């Protein structure tokens, strides 16, 4: 029996047979709206199809103008758009995979003044109050789904996924919290489900019988007054009888304040929800959320929790995920670590997505790793994210590479970050580089310091300097002082943290240090109040539990504003909630006066505060490390990552600069 036998067994969706049970889930990339973006999108999907995924679902396309996520956002409502979609379907089919178009009507999540919804209720995550859909408006919306599906079929798609979860329009009709209507579209569950049913019927009637229809069903709303489990089961059964070929799992509305896809969410954390539905319907069920490893996928399928698994971000991180798994090379998979930094956070900033660990994602036509005509000996100084990336890329392009690291192991700041609770996934990136550097013959010299005096001994043709950063000592009276330590001292384990701690800083590193000091003794479900009994509508317990740190943590920031103000939108709110749950006391706008034996003295709003603490942990930025700081760099040396520019730790920039440097020689 081959590797991952359940993952690689065929499955039928309707009459269409798929070679394996993995679907690349829907993921908006931003290329959908870019000029000539469909050419890039076709290359993006083609690479994933070549990598062996059985089925791909596109990012969401609205069936009409009102349903677009923002003005100018992707939509499929006119015949004139068929031609560009054919670029995608042709590219995917030529590379042996199938592809469905996701139809997504944003409802009240639309970020424009023409947003519509079942009732005139503004979403907590939107600026715009939606217009109430009239009976005629509802009928037109249903027809627009049929038209969109027909256009998708004419564009060569193998099917559609109807987005019925995450709090978008269909979900808004389903939930009594957002549907206050008293006509045939609101009130009883039968009425609230009418829109979903009619849309499915319309799509089925508009397309041929072999056309795949997947419905993404919100199985766990994670909002107060969401749907009850009984209602969700009732809807799933009705969808099946109306011709849906598979049900994908939706977890949590976008406005829910429970993490569902971030790094601290355990792998496969929501497969139990899909599993609960297994005995209720006879069509394939697809499990989702934080499945990023073929072993996790295989276990879910082998345990009978689902018939298929969906992964979206893991295919940004590694287009050849499935091929590697099938060939027994799963150690070579570049694992998605659920950081959201270069994908979803970029999308929320209206930029094109990419991937922190794979900067080629969505740049397939721009970044190409071509074989060199002039193989050189490349010396890379520093084995943090920039150095590992540069060394691997240069070796992949055909150079002889030596990677020098002054400490005993590679990984740099990724290793430090992996010590923080919920950030263990960073070890996967180090594992990936370790395996791939060995595979491509990179010589790794640990415990080796390169400096101007010994560099010539290594007979290197070109140097890449990726020597990283070191913590910066701020200008505060009393420093240096034995009470004051750096984030590096604490995260590396060199210093044992005390019971009363003041952290100076409010950025990502300060939050990481606070999270490192928190206990996290409770399970994920307990911490966030998820009700596995599904007795409460929405799947939430009536009270969630605060965690108690067992130590007193103060966070003191010089600047004004919330902690983590510069962190990505997808995770900043989670970290702030964690700080609150762990009773971290936060002071912004602090003027630091002195650090001494008595702790830290600062002025806040005209008041002088003395905090007696065991330690002051300085998270006050970094400065570049450059062994050639006082002598000229060897000719042609490239300086990348933190050595090039210190600042907030940015592994995405480091890995990207490494890849660009390694491929440019
Ligand atoms: Fe995964 Fe992070 Fe890459 Fe997004 S940026 S695909 S979350 S590794």
XYZ file of C-alpha atoms and ligand atoms in Angstrom:
673
model
C 0.000 0.000 0.000
C 1.334 3.432 -0.955
C 1.825 6.486 1.214
C -1.345 8.025 2.656
C -3.738 5.425 1.178
C -6.932 7.238 2.175
C -5.748 10.601 0.867
C -4.830 9.060 -2.456
C -7.946 7.016 -3.034
C -10.327 8.257 -5.753
C -13.699 9.772 -4.983
C -16.732 10.759 -7.022
C -18.493 14.112 -6.739
C -21.715 13.407 -8.616
C -20.523 11.653 -11.741
C -17.076 13.271 -11.758
C -14.253 11.108 -10.460
C -11.333 12.783 -8.683
C -7.978 10.977 -8.345
C -7.489 11.901 -4.696
C -9.379 13.322 -1.743
C -7.693 16.670 -1.471
C -9.244 19.894 -2.630
C -7.404 23.183 -2.854
C -9.915 25.348 -1.016
C -11.044 28.780 -2.090
C -8.521 31.543 -1.531
C -8.720 35.028 -2.907
C -5.297 36.086 -4.206
C -5.811 39.670 -5.359
C -4.716 38.645 -8.872
C -8.427 38.442 -9.723
C -8.592 42.242 -9.777
C -5.105 42.981 -11.147
C -4.603 44.144 -14.714
C -3.727 41.012 -16.715
C -4.099 39.158 -13.421
C -5.848 36.191 -15.037
C -2.646 35.299 -16.930
C -0.840 35.155 -13.577
C -3.785 33.384 -11.965
C -3.718 30.728 -14.694
C 0.011 30.162 -14.042
C -0.667 30.034 -10.280
C -3.396 27.390 -10.591
C -1.539 25.465 -13.314
C 1.420 24.958 -10.976
C -0.918 23.615 -8.253
C -2.643 21.317 -10.768
C 0.770 20.034 -11.886
C 1.528 19.449 -8.224
C -1.217 16.821 -8.101
C -4.189 18.309 -6.236
C -7.412 16.594 -7.336
C -9.699 19.607 -7.334
C -9.201 23.356 -7.077
C -11.772 25.948 -6.003
C -11.143 29.527 -7.095
C -11.405 32.577 -4.888
C -14.905 33.984 -4.532
C -16.628 35.638 -7.505
C -19.775 37.590 -6.875
C -22.834 36.801 -8.989
C -23.826 40.480 -9.153
C -22.634 44.007 -8.345
C -24.160 44.306 -4.879
C -22.462 41.096 -3.757
C -18.910 42.214 -4.546
C -16.644 42.399 -1.520
C -15.507 45.895 -2.509
C -15.952 48.190 -5.493
C -14.110 46.600 -8.415
C -13.861 43.216 -6.673
C -14.185 40.011 -8.685
C -17.551 39.161 -10.207
C -18.814 36.800 -12.912
C -22.017 38.213 -14.352
C -21.318 38.830 -18.050
C -20.481 36.744 -21.096
C -17.607 39.127 -21.829
C -15.736 37.649 -18.846
C -15.782 34.079 -20.139
C -12.653 34.459 -22.223
C -10.354 35.359 -19.330
C -11.787 32.554 -17.164
C -10.988 30.114 -19.961
C -7.289 30.923 -19.446
C -7.636 29.421 -15.978
C -9.755 26.388 -16.789
C -7.594 25.476 -19.806
C -4.374 25.769 -17.776
C -5.766 23.603 -14.981
C -7.223 20.958 -17.292
C -4.013 20.747 -19.327
C -2.214 19.980 -16.081
C -4.581 17.212 -15.090
C -6.796 18.718 -12.415
C -10.391 19.896 -12.104
C -11.541 23.317 -11.036
C -14.718 24.840 -9.583
C -15.571 28.516 -9.350
C -16.674 29.785 -5.984
C -19.763 31.990 -6.037
C -19.637 34.390 -3.112
C -22.174 37.095 -2.389
C -20.788 39.212 0.445
C -24.138 40.503 1.720
C -23.525 42.898 4.599
C -19.779 42.165 4.549
C -19.537 44.084 1.256
C -17.285 47.062 1.720
C -19.313 49.550 -0.323
C -22.489 51.579 0.065
C -24.600 49.254 -2.152
C -24.333 46.298 0.219
C -27.556 44.315 0.694
C -28.658 41.881 3.401
C -31.776 40.197 4.746
C -32.156 43.020 7.300
C -30.708 46.481 7.716
C -28.120 45.523 10.341
C -24.537 46.702 10.095
C -21.858 44.071 10.613
C -19.422 44.818 13.443
C -16.556 44.470 10.958
C -17.976 46.827 8.326
C -18.416 50.570 7.928
C -21.489 50.206 5.727
C -25.055 49.549 6.782
C -26.655 47.258 4.187
C -29.933 47.828 2.390
C -32.716 45.358 3.056
C -33.315 43.118 0.067
C -36.865 43.368 -1.273
C -38.775 40.299 -2.484
C -37.870 41.325 -6.044
C -34.249 41.853 -5.013
C -34.117 38.349 -3.541
C -35.565 36.836 -6.718
C -33.017 38.712 -8.843
C -30.209 37.590 -6.543
C -31.268 33.947 -6.924
C -31.308 34.307 -10.726
C -27.870 35.909 -10.624
C -26.501 32.738 -8.979
C -27.976 30.666 -11.833
C -26.511 33.038 -14.416
C -23.114 32.964 -12.707
C -23.066 29.143 -12.590
C -24.030 28.955 -16.284
C -21.251 31.389 -17.190
C -18.842 29.300 -15.086
C -19.906 26.192 -17.022
C -19.400 28.012 -20.339
C -15.975 29.120 -19.114
C -14.964 25.478 -18.720
C -15.254 25.109 -14.962
C -16.130 21.629 -13.722
C -18.494 23.011 -11.134
C -19.154 25.701 -8.562
C -18.872 26.045 -4.841
C -21.714 28.075 -3.365
C -20.368 30.018 -0.406
C -22.954 29.552 2.331
C -20.769 30.155 5.368
C -18.326 32.539 7.103
C -21.131 35.059 7.631
C -21.709 36.007 3.978
C -25.152 36.633 2.441
C -26.571 33.092 2.547
C -25.345 32.664 6.121
C -26.922 36.023 7.016
C -30.285 34.690 5.835
C -29.779 31.463 7.793
C -29.096 33.050 11.172
C -31.832 34.617 13.305
C -29.261 37.133 14.547
C -28.983 38.795 11.121
C -32.307 37.834 9.583
C -35.144 39.738 11.277
C -37.561 39.388 8.366
C -41.167 38.466 8.897
C -41.941 37.425 5.292
C -41.337 34.028 3.685
C -37.542 34.601 3.889
C -37.331 35.046 7.666
C -38.691 33.759 10.957
C -38.881 29.961 10.970
C -35.811 27.927 10.048
C -37.670 26.757 6.935
C -38.062 30.381 5.856
C -34.486 31.347 6.720
C -33.219 28.377 4.698
C -35.378 29.189 1.685
C -32.732 31.365 -0.004
C -30.048 28.653 0.218
C -32.441 26.043 -1.178
C -33.679 28.197 -4.025
C -30.157 29.181 -5.011
C -29.122 25.530 -5.183
C -32.202 24.645 -7.262
C -31.509 27.573 -9.600
C -27.876 26.565 -10.057
C -28.815 22.931 -10.667
C -31.384 23.943 -13.275
C -28.948 26.291 -15.023
C -26.218 23.692 -15.433
C -25.821 20.185 -16.823
C -26.216 17.155 -14.539
C -22.473 16.407 -14.419
C -21.658 19.906 -13.238
C -20.335 19.688 -9.650
C -22.141 21.688 -6.981
C -20.386 22.022 -3.651
C -22.122 23.914 -0.883
C -19.967 25.462 1.833
C -22.195 25.059 4.824
C -21.654 26.935 8.067
C -21.522 24.000 10.487
C -20.362 26.141 13.392
C -21.299 29.833 13.274
C -19.373 30.729 16.465
C -21.567 33.774 17.015
C -24.254 34.385 19.611
C -27.732 33.406 18.371
C -26.289 31.479 15.425
C -28.010 28.431 13.958
C -28.755 25.403 16.069
C -27.203 22.064 15.150
C -30.653 20.675 14.345
C -31.230 23.455 11.808
C -27.838 22.882 10.200
C -28.511 19.155 9.808
C -31.952 19.894 8.366
C -30.370 22.220 5.805
C -27.626 19.723 4.889
C -30.253 17.071 4.135
C -32.287 19.475 2.034
C -29.190 20.543 0.097
C -28.488 16.911 -0.678
C -31.983 16.361 -1.992
C -31.753 19.505 -4.113
C -28.743 18.170 -6.012
C -25.660 19.323 -4.109
C -22.796 16.868 -4.760
C -20.629 17.611 -1.720
C -20.773 19.714 1.414
C -17.722 21.651 2.473
C -17.348 22.740 6.098
C -17.550 26.403 7.059
C -16.274 27.337 10.512
C -17.013 30.668 12.142
C -18.268 33.949 10.769
C -15.678 36.584 9.964
C -17.068 38.683 12.803
C -16.711 35.816 15.317
C -14.125 36.514 17.994
C -12.779 32.969 18.062
C -9.610 32.127 16.138
C -10.342 29.530 13.456
C -7.340 29.543 11.134
C -4.516 31.339 12.976
C -1.305 29.601 14.010
C -2.396 28.985 17.592
C -5.405 26.945 16.400
C -4.387 23.290 16.728
C -4.084 21.319 13.498
C -7.342 19.749 12.370
C -9.070 21.464 15.330
C -12.491 21.520 13.685
C -12.626 18.126 11.941
C -14.905 16.947 14.794
C -17.659 19.220 13.435
C -17.586 17.594 9.992
C -17.451 14.220 11.676
C -20.681 15.024 13.549
C -22.432 15.526 10.198
C -21.214 12.213 8.731
C -24.178 10.140 9.806
C -26.694 12.749 8.632
C -26.118 12.853 4.857
C -24.971 10.510 2.114
C -22.956 12.892 -0.041
C -19.215 13.503 0.496
C -18.283 15.838 3.321
C -15.167 17.967 3.209
C -13.209 18.897 6.355
C -11.358 22.198 6.571
C -9.322 24.571 8.762
C -5.739 24.098 9.892
C -5.109 20.968 7.886
C -1.572 21.579 6.663
C 0.127 18.224 6.706
C -0.573 14.973 4.825
C -0.479 12.996 8.088
C -3.240 15.162 9.577
C -5.257 14.819 6.361
C -4.751 11.058 6.270
C -5.805 10.672 9.919
C -9.016 12.645 9.356
C -9.904 10.460 6.366
C -8.786 7.196 7.963
C -10.839 7.959 11.083
C -13.885 8.476 8.863
C -14.373 12.073 10.021
C -14.713 13.318 6.446
C -14.606 12.064 2.855
C -12.271 14.779 1.600
C -10.041 17.465 3.038
C -9.740 21.029 1.877
C -6.543 23.050 2.196
C -6.043 26.500 0.767
C -2.987 28.189 2.259
C -0.875 24.980 2.231
C -0.983 25.159 -1.556
C 0.377 28.666 -1.503
C 3.218 27.427 0.653
C 3.906 24.412 -1.539
C 2.247 23.798 -4.907
C 3.748 20.295 -4.967
C 2.335 19.258 -1.592
C 0.382 16.340 -3.049
C 3.115 15.086 -5.395
C 5.609 15.071 -2.530
C 3.169 13.255 -0.240
C 2.387 10.670 -2.905
C 6.060 9.987 -3.601
C 6.924 9.533 0.072
C 8.742 12.884 0.216
C 6.473 14.590 2.734
C 9.544 15.820 4.660
C 10.204 18.054 1.637
C 6.847 19.821 1.948
C 7.174 23.516 2.654
C 4.532 23.638 5.366
C 2.045 26.470 5.690
C 2.579 27.755 9.215
C -0.731 29.665 9.358
C 0.979 33.015 9.942
C -1.367 34.799 7.492
C 1.334 37.391 7.113
C 1.843 37.327 3.365
C -1.520 35.940 2.300
C -4.669 37.024 4.151
C -3.115 40.074 5.812
C -2.016 41.304 2.404
C -5.480 40.714 0.964
C -7.017 42.724 3.817
C -4.570 45.515 2.918
C -5.788 45.258 -0.688
C -2.508 43.867 -1.932
C -1.790 40.713 -3.897
C -1.302 37.657 -1.726
C 1.872 35.655 -1.582
C 3.344 33.360 1.045
C 5.874 33.970 3.771
C 7.607 30.642 3.254
C 7.170 30.617 -0.536
C 7.602 34.088 -2.030
C 6.952 32.636 -5.511
C 3.272 32.129 -4.652
C 1.202 34.334 -6.976
C 4.500 35.498 -8.559
C 5.011 32.344 -10.657
C 5.461 34.355 -13.850
C 7.877 36.803 -12.188
C 10.198 34.820 -9.900
C 11.779 31.896 -11.683
C 14.612 29.778 -10.404
C 16.603 29.206 -13.582
C 19.750 27.054 -13.804
C 22.942 29.142 -13.797
C 25.392 29.115 -16.702
C 28.265 30.037 -14.397
C 28.398 27.953 -11.254
C 30.230 29.699 -8.391
C 31.101 29.003 -4.781
C 28.664 31.094 -2.759
C 29.258 31.796 0.926
C 26.202 32.733 2.964
C 26.865 34.257 6.380
C 24.081 33.613 8.890
C 21.534 30.788 8.822
C 18.408 32.682 9.819
C 15.437 32.860 7.436
C 17.212 35.118 4.911
C 20.379 33.035 4.877
C 18.609 29.667 4.644
C 16.478 30.962 1.788
C 19.446 32.460 -0.088
C 21.538 29.324 0.346
C 18.775 27.001 -0.837
C 17.850 29.131 -3.827
C 21.464 29.546 -4.953
C 21.981 25.781 -4.662
C 18.744 25.085 -6.566
C 20.080 27.314 -9.347
C 23.242 25.204 -9.562
C 25.817 26.998 -7.365
C 28.083 25.364 -4.799
C 26.984 26.843 -1.480
C 28.451 26.981 2.012
C 26.189 28.313 4.769
C 28.027 29.670 7.817
C 26.309 29.961 11.181
C 27.962 31.229 14.337
C 25.618 29.335 16.685
C 25.219 25.594 16.930
C 22.068 25.287 14.785
C 20.303 26.867 11.862
C 17.005 28.753 12.078
C 17.977 32.060 13.693
C 15.019 34.060 14.897
C 12.547 31.451 13.569
C 13.870 29.122 16.240
C 13.441 31.808 18.872
C 9.869 32.495 17.729
C 9.023 28.779 17.815
C 9.438 28.820 21.615
C 6.364 30.988 21.987
C 3.171 29.087 22.730
C 1.176 28.618 19.524
C 4.146 29.442 17.303
C 5.670 25.975 17.240
C 4.850 25.778 13.518
C 8.002 27.833 12.846
C 9.923 24.615 13.490
C 8.327 23.250 10.304
C 10.033 25.958 8.271
C 13.371 25.077 9.862
C 12.692 21.379 9.160
C 11.923 22.210 5.527
C 15.153 24.152 5.060
C 17.196 21.483 6.839
C 15.873 18.781 4.513
C 16.140 20.852 1.343
C 19.586 22.287 2.092
C 20.858 18.728 2.543
C 19.080 17.560 -0.607
C 20.722 20.308 -2.663
C 24.164 19.726 -1.242
C 24.552 22.917 0.791
C 27.468 22.577 3.208
C 26.410 23.870 6.625
C 29.179 25.127 8.910
C 27.714 25.727 12.383
C 29.747 27.267 15.232
C 31.688 29.155 12.576
C 32.182 32.898 12.626
C 33.114 34.704 9.438
C 34.958 37.995 9.710
C 37.173 40.132 7.487
C 40.272 38.373 8.804
C 39.249 34.797 7.960
C 36.838 35.204 5.040
C 39.504 34.656 2.346
C 40.338 31.201 3.786
C 37.057 29.787 2.457
C 37.755 30.550 -1.245
C 34.305 31.953 -1.793
C 33.493 33.656 -5.129
C 30.516 35.671 -3.859
C 29.298 36.418 -0.355
C 25.721 36.876 0.751
C 25.580 38.579 4.113
C 22.555 37.587 6.162
C 24.010 37.979 9.614
C 20.711 39.202 11.061
C 20.047 41.499 13.987
C 20.666 41.856 17.694
C 18.411 43.529 20.280
C 18.776 47.289 20.570
C 19.407 48.852 23.980
C 17.133 51.875 24.407
C 18.296 55.127 25.962
C 16.789 54.911 29.436
C 18.604 56.135 32.536
C 20.110 53.265 34.480
C 20.742 50.969 31.489
C 22.468 48.610 31.286
C 21.204 47.137 34.556
C 21.029 43.509 35.828
C 17.230 43.800 36.077
C 16.924 44.616 32.362
C 17.164 41.750 29.896
C 16.432 41.432 26.200
C 13.658 39.453 24.520
C 16.418 37.219 23.185
C 17.652 36.439 26.704
C 14.164 35.363 27.741
C 13.018 33.485 24.633
C 16.308 31.607 24.319
C 16.037 30.416 27.923
C 19.271 32.158 28.970
C 17.317 34.034 31.648
C 14.595 32.588 33.863
C 11.591 34.915 33.944
C 10.486 36.168 37.370
C 6.950 36.594 38.784
C 6.504 40.340 38.241
C 7.578 41.447 34.822
C 7.542 44.696 32.902
C 7.797 44.357 29.141
C 8.848 47.515 27.339
C 7.354 47.609 23.867
C 3.998 46.970 22.214
C 4.936 45.443 18.877
C 4.966 41.841 17.702
C 8.021 40.882 19.767
C 6.595 42.357 22.977
C 3.369 40.418 22.407
C 5.353 37.246 21.695
C 7.232 37.695 24.980
C 3.951 38.253 26.880
C 2.509 35.117 25.278
C 5.697 33.216 26.163
C 5.113 34.149 29.803
C 1.419 33.180 29.841
C 0.474 29.721 31.073
C -1.921 28.404 28.342
C -2.893 25.518 30.576
C -6.399 25.148 29.184
C -7.330 23.462 25.937
C -8.091 25.537 22.866
C -11.841 24.813 23.129
C -11.910 25.733 26.825
C -9.942 28.922 26.337
C -12.209 30.162 23.569
C -15.501 28.768 24.851
C -16.288 26.356 22.013
C -19.206 24.080 22.833
C -18.563 20.631 21.374
C -21.896 19.393 22.681
C -23.483 21.800 20.167
C -26.285 22.427 22.625
C -26.027 26.193 22.208
C -26.982 27.776 18.866
C -23.781 29.017 17.231
C -21.627 26.455 19.066
C -20.485 28.852 21.790
C -20.525 28.278 25.519
C -22.369 31.000 27.347
C -19.197 31.971 29.221
C -15.611 31.613 28.131
C -12.839 31.155 30.651
C -10.178 33.719 31.413
C -6.683 32.415 31.955
C -4.611 33.511 34.919
C -0.950 33.966 34.283
C 0.362 33.096 37.732
C 2.667 36.020 37.223
C 2.037 39.716 36.940
C 2.793 41.087 33.497
C 2.862 44.774 32.628
C 3.282 45.951 29.062
C 4.610 49.479 28.778
C 4.734 51.336 25.486
C 6.279 54.669 24.640
C 3.843 55.240 21.763
C 0.119 55.716 22.175
C -2.446 53.235 20.894
C -3.350 49.574 21.148
C -0.737 46.847 21.485
C 0.176 45.211 18.191
C -1.066 48.151 16.149
C 1.176 47.149 13.255
C 0.355 43.445 13.341
C -1.766 41.909 10.590
C -5.542 42.273 10.795
C -6.149 38.554 11.013
C -4.217 38.047 14.239
C -3.854 41.364 16.104
C -7.348 41.056 17.628
C -6.617 37.518 18.840
C -3.453 38.614 20.615
C -5.230 41.549 22.252
C -7.920 39.184 23.525
C -5.256 36.842 24.862
C -3.559 39.708 26.702
C -6.894 40.692 28.217
C -7.756 37.108 29.195
C -4.370 36.756 30.897
C -4.839 40.074 32.685
C -1.768 41.696 31.226
C -1.839 45.351 32.292
C -1.109 47.636 29.379
C 0.087 51.250 29.645
C 0.660 53.272 26.493
C 2.159 56.779 26.183
C 4.820 56.073 28.832
C 7.815 58.318 29.335
C 10.496 56.046 30.799
C 12.535 57.769 33.497
C 14.771 55.123 35.020
C 15.430 51.423 35.462
C 17.108 50.511 38.738
C 17.095 48.133 41.683
C 13.586 49.268 42.587
C 12.142 48.348 39.167
C 11.038 50.791 36.529
C 10.046 54.411 36.937
C 7.934 56.124 34.276
C 5.619 59.049 33.747
C 2.131 58.395 32.385
C -0.248 61.307 31.786
C 1.536 63.587 34.246
C 1.698 60.933 36.957
C 4.929 59.286 38.067
C 4.599 55.503 38.416
C 7.099 53.224 40.130
C 6.687 49.537 39.291
C 8.685 47.185 41.492
C 9.382 44.212 39.192
C 11.725 41.227 39.065
C 12.657 41.946 35.483
C 12.301 44.488 32.731
C 12.248 42.785 29.337
C 13.361 45.115 26.577
C 11.512 44.653 23.287
C 12.710 47.934 21.896
C 13.815 47.071 18.399
C 16.916 45.657 16.785
C 20.101 46.719 15.106
C 21.839 45.049 12.187
C 24.776 42.734 12.708
C 27.517 43.163 10.116
C 30.923 41.501 10.573
C 32.344 43.892 7.971
C 30.993 46.965 9.764
C 34.439 48.578 10.033
C 36.047 47.306 6.835
C 34.955 47.272 3.180
C 32.701 44.427 2.100
C 34.207 41.932 -0.354
C 33.347 42.915 -3.930
C 29.898 41.811 -5.118
C 28.618 40.992 -1.600
C 24.863 41.158 -1.232
C 23.463 42.230 2.144
C 19.987 40.917 2.907
C 17.412 40.445 5.674
C 18.023 42.008 9.084
C 21.674 42.678 8.222
C 20.395 44.922 5.439
C 17.602 46.553 7.376
C 16.849 46.041 11.056
C 13.324 46.734 12.191
C 10.326 44.718 13.270
C 11.266 41.098 12.741
C 9.982 40.281 9.308
C 10.599 36.720 8.239
C 8.570 37.245 5.047
C 10.905 39.995 3.882
C 13.945 37.968 4.928
C 12.888 34.840 3.018
C 11.892 36.880 -0.035
C 15.196 38.790 -0.081
C 17.041 35.490 0.331
C 15.230 33.962 -2.626
C 15.825 37.009 -4.812
C 19.519 37.162 -3.868
C 20.049 33.431 -4.387
C 18.375 33.484 -7.799
C 20.144 36.617 -9.027
C 23.715 35.298 -9.173
Fe 0.582 29.876 5.150
Fe 1.789 32.056 6.167
Fe 2.194 31.282 3.638
Fe -0.155 32.314 4.339
S 1.799 33.358 4.370
S 0.182 30.533 3.072
S -0.382 31.457 6.350
S 2.773 30.179 5.484
